[in-house]
PDB file of C-alpha atoms and ligand atoms in Angstrom:
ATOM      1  CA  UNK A  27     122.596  31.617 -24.638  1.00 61.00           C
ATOM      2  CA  UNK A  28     119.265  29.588 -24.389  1.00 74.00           C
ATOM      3  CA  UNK A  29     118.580  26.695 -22.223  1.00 89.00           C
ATOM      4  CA  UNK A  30     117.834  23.200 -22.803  1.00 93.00           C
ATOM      5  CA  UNK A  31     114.964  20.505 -22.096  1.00 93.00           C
ATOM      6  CA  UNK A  32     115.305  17.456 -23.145  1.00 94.00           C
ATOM      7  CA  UNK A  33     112.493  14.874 -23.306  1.00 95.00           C
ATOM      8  CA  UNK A  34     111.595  11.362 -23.868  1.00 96.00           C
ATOM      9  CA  UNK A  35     108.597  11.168 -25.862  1.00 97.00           C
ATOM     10  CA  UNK A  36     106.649   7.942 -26.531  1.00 98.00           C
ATOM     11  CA  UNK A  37     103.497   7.456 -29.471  1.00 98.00           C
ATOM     12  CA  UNK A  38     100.663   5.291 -28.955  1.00 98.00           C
ATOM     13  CA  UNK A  39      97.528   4.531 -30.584  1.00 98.00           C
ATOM     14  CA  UNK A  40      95.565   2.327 -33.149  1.00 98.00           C
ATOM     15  CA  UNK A  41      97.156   1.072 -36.139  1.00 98.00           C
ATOM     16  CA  UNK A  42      97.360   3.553 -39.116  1.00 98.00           C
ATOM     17  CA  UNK A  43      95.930   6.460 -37.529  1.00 98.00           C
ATOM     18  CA  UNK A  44      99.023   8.253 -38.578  1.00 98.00           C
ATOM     19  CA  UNK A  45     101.602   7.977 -36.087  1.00 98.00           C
ATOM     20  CA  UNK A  46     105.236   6.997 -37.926  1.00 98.00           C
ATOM     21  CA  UNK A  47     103.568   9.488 -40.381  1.00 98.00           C
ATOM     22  CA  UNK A  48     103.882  12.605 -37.657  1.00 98.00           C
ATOM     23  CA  UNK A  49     107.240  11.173 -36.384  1.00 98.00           C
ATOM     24  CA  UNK A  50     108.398  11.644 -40.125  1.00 97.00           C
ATOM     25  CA  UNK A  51     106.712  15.275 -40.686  1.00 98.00           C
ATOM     26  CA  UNK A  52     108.261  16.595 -37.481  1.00 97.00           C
ATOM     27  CA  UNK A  53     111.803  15.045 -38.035  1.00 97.00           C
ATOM     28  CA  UNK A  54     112.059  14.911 -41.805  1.00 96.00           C
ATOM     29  CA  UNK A  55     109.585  17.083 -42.901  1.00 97.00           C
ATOM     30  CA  UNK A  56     108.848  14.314 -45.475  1.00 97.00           C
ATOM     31  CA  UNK A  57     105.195  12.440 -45.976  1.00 98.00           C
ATOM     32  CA  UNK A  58     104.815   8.967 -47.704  1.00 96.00           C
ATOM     33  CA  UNK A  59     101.481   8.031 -49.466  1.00 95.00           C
ATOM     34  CA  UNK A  60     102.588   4.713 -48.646  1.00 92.00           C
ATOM     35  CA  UNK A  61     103.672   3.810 -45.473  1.00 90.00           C
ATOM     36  CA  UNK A  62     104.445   0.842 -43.899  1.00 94.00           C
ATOM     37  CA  UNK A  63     103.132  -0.772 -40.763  1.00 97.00           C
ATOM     38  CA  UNK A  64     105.747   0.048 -37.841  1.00 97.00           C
ATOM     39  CA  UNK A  65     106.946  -3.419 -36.408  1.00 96.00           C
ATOM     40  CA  UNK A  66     107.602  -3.609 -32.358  1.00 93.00           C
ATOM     41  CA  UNK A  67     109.025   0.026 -32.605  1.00 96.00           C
ATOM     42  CA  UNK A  68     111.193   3.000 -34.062  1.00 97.00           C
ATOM     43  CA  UNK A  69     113.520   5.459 -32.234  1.00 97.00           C
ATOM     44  CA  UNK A  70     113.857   8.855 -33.720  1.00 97.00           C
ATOM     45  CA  UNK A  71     115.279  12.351 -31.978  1.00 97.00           C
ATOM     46  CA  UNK A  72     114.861  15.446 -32.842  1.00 96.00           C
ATOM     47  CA  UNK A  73     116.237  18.741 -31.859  1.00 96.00           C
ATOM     48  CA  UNK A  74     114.791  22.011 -32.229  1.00 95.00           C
ATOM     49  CA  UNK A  75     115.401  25.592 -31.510  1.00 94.00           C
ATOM     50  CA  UNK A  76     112.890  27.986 -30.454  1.00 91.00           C
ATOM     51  CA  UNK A  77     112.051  31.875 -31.323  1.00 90.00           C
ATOM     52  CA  UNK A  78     113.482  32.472 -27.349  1.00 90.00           C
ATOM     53  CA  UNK A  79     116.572  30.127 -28.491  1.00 91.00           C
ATOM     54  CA  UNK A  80     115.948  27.572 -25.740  1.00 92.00           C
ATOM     55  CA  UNK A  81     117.095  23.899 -27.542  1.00 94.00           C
ATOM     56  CA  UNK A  82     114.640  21.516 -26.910  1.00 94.00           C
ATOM     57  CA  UNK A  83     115.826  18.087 -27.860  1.00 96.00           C
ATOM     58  CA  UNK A  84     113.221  15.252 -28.601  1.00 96.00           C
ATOM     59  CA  UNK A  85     113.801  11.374 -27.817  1.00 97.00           C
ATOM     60  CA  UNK A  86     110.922   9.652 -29.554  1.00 98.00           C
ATOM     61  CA  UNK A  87     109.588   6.126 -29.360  1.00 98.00           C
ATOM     62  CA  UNK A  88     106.986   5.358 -31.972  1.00 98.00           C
ATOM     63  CA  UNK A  89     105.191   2.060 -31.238  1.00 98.00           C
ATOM     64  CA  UNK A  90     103.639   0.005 -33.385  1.00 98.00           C
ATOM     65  CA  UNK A  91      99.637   0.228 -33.137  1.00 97.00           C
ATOM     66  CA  UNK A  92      98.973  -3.352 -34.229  1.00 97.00           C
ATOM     67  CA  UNK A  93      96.821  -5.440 -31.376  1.00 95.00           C
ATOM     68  CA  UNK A  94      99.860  -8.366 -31.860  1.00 96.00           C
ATOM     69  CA  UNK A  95     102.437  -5.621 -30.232  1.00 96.00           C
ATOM     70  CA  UNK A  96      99.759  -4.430 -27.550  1.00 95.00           C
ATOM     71  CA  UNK A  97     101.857  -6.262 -24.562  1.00 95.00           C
ATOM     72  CA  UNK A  98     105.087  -4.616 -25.577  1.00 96.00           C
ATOM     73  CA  UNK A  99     103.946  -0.717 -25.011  1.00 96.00           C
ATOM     74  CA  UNK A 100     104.991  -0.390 -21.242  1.00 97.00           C
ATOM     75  CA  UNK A 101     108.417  -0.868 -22.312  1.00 96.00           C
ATOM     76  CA  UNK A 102     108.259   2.557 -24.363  1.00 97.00           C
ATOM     77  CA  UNK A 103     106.057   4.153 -22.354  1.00 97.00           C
ATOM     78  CA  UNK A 104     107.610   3.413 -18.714  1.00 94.00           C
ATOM     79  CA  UNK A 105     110.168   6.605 -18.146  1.00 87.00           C
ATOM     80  CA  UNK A 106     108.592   8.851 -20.549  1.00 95.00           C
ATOM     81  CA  UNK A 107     107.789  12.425 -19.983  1.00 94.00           C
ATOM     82  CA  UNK A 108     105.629  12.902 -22.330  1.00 97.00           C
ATOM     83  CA  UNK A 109     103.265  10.552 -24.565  1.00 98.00           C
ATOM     84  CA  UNK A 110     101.234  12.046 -27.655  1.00 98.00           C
ATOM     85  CA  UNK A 111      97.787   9.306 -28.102  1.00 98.00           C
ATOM     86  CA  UNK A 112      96.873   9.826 -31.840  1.00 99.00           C
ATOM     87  CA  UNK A 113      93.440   9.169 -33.297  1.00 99.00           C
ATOM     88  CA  UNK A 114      92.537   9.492 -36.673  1.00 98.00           C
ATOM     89  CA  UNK A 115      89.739  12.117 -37.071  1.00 98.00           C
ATOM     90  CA  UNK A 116      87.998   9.660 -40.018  1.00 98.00           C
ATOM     91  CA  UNK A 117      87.747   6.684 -37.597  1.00 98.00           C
ATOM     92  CA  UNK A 118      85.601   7.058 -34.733  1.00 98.00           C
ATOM     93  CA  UNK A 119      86.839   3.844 -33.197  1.00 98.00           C
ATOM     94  CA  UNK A 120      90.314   5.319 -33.147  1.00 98.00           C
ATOM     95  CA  UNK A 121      89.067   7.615 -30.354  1.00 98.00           C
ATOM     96  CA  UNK A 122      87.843   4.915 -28.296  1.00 98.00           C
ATOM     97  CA  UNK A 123      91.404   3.182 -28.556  1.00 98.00           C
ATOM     98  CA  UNK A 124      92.916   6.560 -27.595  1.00 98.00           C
ATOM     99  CA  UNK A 125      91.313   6.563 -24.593  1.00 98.00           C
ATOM    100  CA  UNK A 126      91.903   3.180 -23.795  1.00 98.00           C
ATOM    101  CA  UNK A 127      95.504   4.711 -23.647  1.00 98.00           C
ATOM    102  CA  UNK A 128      95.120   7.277 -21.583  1.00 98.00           C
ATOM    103  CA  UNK A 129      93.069   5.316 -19.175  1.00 98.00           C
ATOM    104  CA  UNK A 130      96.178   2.813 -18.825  1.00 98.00           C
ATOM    105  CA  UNK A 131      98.981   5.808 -19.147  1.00 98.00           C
ATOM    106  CA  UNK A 132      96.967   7.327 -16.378  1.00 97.00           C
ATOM    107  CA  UNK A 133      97.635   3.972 -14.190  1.00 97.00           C
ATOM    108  CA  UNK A 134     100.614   2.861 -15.059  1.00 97.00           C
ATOM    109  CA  UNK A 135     102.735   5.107 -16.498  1.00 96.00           C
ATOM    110  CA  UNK A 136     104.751   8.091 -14.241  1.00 94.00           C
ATOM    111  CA  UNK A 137     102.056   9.781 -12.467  1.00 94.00           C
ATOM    112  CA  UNK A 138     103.277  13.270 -13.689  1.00 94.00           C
ATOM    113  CA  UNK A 139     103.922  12.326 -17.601  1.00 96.00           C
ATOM    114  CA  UNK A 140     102.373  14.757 -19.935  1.00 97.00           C
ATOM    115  CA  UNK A 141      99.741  13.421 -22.377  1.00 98.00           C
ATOM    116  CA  UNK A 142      98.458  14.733 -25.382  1.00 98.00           C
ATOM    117  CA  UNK A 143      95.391  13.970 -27.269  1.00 98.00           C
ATOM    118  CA  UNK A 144      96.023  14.335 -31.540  1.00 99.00           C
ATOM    119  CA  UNK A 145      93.483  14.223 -34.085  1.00 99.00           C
ATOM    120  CA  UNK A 146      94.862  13.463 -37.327  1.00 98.00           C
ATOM    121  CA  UNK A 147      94.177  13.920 -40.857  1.00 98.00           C
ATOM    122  CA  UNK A 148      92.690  16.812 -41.060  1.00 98.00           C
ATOM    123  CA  UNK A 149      93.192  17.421 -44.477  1.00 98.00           C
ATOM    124  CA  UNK A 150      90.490  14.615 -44.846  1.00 98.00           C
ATOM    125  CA  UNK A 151      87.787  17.184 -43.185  1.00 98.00           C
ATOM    126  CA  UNK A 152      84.907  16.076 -46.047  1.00 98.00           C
ATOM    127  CA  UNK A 153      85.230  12.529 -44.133  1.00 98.00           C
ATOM    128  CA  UNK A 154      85.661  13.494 -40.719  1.00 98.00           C
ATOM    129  CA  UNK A 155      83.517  11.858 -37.636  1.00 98.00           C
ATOM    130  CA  UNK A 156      85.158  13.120 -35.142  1.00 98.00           C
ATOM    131  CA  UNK A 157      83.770  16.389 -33.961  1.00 98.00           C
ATOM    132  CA  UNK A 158      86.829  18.988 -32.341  1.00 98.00           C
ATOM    133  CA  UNK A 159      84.643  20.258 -29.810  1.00 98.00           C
ATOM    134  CA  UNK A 160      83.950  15.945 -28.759  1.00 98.00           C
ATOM    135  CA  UNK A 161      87.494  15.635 -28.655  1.00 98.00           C
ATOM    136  CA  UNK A 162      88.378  18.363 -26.891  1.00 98.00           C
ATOM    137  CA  UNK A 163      85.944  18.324 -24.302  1.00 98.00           C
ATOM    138  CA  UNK A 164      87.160  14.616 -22.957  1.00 98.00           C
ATOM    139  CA  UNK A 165      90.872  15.896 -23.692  1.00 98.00           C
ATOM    140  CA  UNK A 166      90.050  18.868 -21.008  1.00 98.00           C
ATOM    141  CA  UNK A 167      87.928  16.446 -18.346  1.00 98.00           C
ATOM    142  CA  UNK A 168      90.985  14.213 -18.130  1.00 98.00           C
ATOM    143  CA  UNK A 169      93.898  16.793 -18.300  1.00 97.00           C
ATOM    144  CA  UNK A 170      95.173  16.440 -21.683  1.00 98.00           C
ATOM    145  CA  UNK A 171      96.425  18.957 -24.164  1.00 98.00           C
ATOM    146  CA  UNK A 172      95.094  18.435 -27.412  1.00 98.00           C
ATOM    147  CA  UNK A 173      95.619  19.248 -30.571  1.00 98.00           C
ATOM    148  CA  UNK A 174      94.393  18.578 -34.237  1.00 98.00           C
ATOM    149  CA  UNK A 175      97.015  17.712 -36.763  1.00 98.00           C
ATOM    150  CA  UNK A 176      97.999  16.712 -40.583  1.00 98.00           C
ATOM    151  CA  UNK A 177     100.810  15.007 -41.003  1.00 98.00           C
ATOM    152  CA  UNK A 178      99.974  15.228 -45.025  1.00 98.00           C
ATOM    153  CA  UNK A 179      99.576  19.253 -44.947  1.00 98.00           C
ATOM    154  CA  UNK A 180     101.942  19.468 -42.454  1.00 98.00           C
ATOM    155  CA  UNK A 181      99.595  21.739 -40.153  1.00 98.00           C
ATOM    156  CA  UNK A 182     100.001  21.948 -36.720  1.00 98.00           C
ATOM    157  CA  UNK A 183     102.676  19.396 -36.655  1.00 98.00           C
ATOM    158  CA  UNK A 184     105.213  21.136 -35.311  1.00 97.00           C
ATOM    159  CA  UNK A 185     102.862  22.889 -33.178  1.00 97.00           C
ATOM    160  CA  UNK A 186     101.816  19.722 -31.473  1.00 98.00           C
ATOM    161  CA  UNK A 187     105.874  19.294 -30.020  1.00 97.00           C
ATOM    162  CA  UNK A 188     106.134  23.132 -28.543  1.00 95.00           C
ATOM    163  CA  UNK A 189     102.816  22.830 -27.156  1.00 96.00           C
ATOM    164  CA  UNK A 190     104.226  19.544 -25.155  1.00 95.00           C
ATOM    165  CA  UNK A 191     107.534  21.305 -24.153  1.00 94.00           C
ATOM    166  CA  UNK A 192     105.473  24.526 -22.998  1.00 91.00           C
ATOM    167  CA  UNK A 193     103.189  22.045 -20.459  1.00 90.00           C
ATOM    168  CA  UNK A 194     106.403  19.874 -19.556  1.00 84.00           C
ATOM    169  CA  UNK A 195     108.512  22.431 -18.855  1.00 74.00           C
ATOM    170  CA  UNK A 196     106.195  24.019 -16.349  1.00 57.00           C
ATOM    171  CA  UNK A 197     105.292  20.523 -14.151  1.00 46.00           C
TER     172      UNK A 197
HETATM  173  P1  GTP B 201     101.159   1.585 -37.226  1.00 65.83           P
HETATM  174  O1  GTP B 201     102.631   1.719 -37.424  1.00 65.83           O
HETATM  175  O2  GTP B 201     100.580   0.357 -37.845  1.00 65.83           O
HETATM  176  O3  GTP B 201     100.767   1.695 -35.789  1.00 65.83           O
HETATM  177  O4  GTP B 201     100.435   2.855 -37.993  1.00 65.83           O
HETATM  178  P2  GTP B 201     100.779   4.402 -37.839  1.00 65.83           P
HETATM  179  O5  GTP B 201      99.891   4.994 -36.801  1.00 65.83           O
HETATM  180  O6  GTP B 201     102.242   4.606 -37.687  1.00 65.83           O
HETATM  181  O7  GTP B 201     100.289   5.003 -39.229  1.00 65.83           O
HETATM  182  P3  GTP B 201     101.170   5.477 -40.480  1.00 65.83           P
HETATM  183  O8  GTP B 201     101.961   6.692 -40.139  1.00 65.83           O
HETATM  184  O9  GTP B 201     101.897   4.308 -41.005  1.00 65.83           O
HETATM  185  O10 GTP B 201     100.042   5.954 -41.499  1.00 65.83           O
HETATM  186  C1  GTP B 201      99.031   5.070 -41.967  1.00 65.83           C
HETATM  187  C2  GTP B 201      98.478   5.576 -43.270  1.00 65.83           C
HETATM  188  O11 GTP B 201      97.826   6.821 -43.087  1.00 65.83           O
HETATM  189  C3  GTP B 201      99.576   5.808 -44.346  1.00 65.83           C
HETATM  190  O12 GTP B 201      99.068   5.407 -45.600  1.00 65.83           O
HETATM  191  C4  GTP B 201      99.772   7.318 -44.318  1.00 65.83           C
HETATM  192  O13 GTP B 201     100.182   7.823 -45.574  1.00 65.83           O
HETATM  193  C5  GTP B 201      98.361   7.814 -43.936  1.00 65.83           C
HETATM  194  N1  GTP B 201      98.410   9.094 -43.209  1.00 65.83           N
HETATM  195  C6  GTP B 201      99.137   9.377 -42.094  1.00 65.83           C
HETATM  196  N2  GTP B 201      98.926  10.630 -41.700  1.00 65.83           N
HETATM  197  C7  GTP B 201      98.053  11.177 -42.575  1.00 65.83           C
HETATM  198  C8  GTP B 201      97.434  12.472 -42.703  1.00 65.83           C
HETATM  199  O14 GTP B 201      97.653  13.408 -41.928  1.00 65.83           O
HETATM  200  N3  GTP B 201      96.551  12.619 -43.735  1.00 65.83           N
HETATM  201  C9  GTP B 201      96.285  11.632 -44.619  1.00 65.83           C
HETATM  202  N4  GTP B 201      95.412  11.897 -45.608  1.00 65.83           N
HETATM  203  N5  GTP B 201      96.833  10.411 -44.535  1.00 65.83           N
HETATM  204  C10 GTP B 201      97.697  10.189 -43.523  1.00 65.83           C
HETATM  205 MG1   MG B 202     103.810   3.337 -37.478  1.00 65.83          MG
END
């Protein structure tokens, strides 16, 4: 019989960069051309099994990105293990706002949360400005894990959660 972990998992970063879209992939394996804007917040778990059959269930808060429902992200993000700041690899000032939330989860949130660093969209590589090696490089010089995604194509999705419960697990 495996174990269990169980985390709390919050999402932040700028509006549309793909967020609710990821949440959906990794708990519904379902994608929506056409997704709404996420108001104040959504709660969604998810519970997974891995190869070594340890459960590892997810509590997720995805917040909304808009600059109206800036004020209300400590709420989600104070007592959460884990955060995952998303960028959108076609938007170059969708990095900057990413690490606008690290800087703050870095002051204010519980000094030892976890934080990853997503690129998404990369199924949109002909339009990419975003450079990996850019990303990864500030990801590494401020302790993140990282990790490019596409919520669309589905790649790395799932990746993105194991490599979170690997890192957690161990601190
Ligand atoms: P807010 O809720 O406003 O903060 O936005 P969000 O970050 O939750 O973004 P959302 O998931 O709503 O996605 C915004 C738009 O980007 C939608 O039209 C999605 O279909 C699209 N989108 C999300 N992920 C991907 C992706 O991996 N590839 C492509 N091509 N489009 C994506
Ligand atoms: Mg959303």
């Amino acid at each position: 019989q495996g174990r269990t972990h169980q985390f709390k998992l919050v999402l932040l970063g700028e509006s549309a960069v793909g967020k609710s879209s990821l949440v959906m992939r990794f708990v519904k394996d379902h994608f929506d051309e056409y997704r709404e804007s996420t108001i104040g917040a959504a709660f969604l778990a998810q519970t997974i099994t891995l190869d070594d059959d340890t459960v590892v269930k997810f509590e997720i808060w995805d917040t909304a990105g808009q600059e109206r429902y800036k004020s209300l992200a400590p709420m989600y993000y104070r007592g959460a293990n884990c955060a995952v700041v998303v960028y959108d690899i076609t938007q170059a000032s969708s990095l900057d706002k990413a690490k606008s939330w690290v800087d703050e989860l870095q002051r204010q949130a519980e000094p030892d949360i976890v934080i990853a660093l997503c690129g998404n969209k990369t199924d949109l590589e002909s339009r990419r400005v975003v450079e990996t090696d850019v990303a990864r490089a500030y990801a590494e010089e401020n302790g993140l894990l990282f990790m490019e995604t596409s919520a669309k194509s589905a790649s790395n999705v799932t990746d993105l959660f194991t490599m979170i419960d690997q890192q957690a697990d161990t601190t």
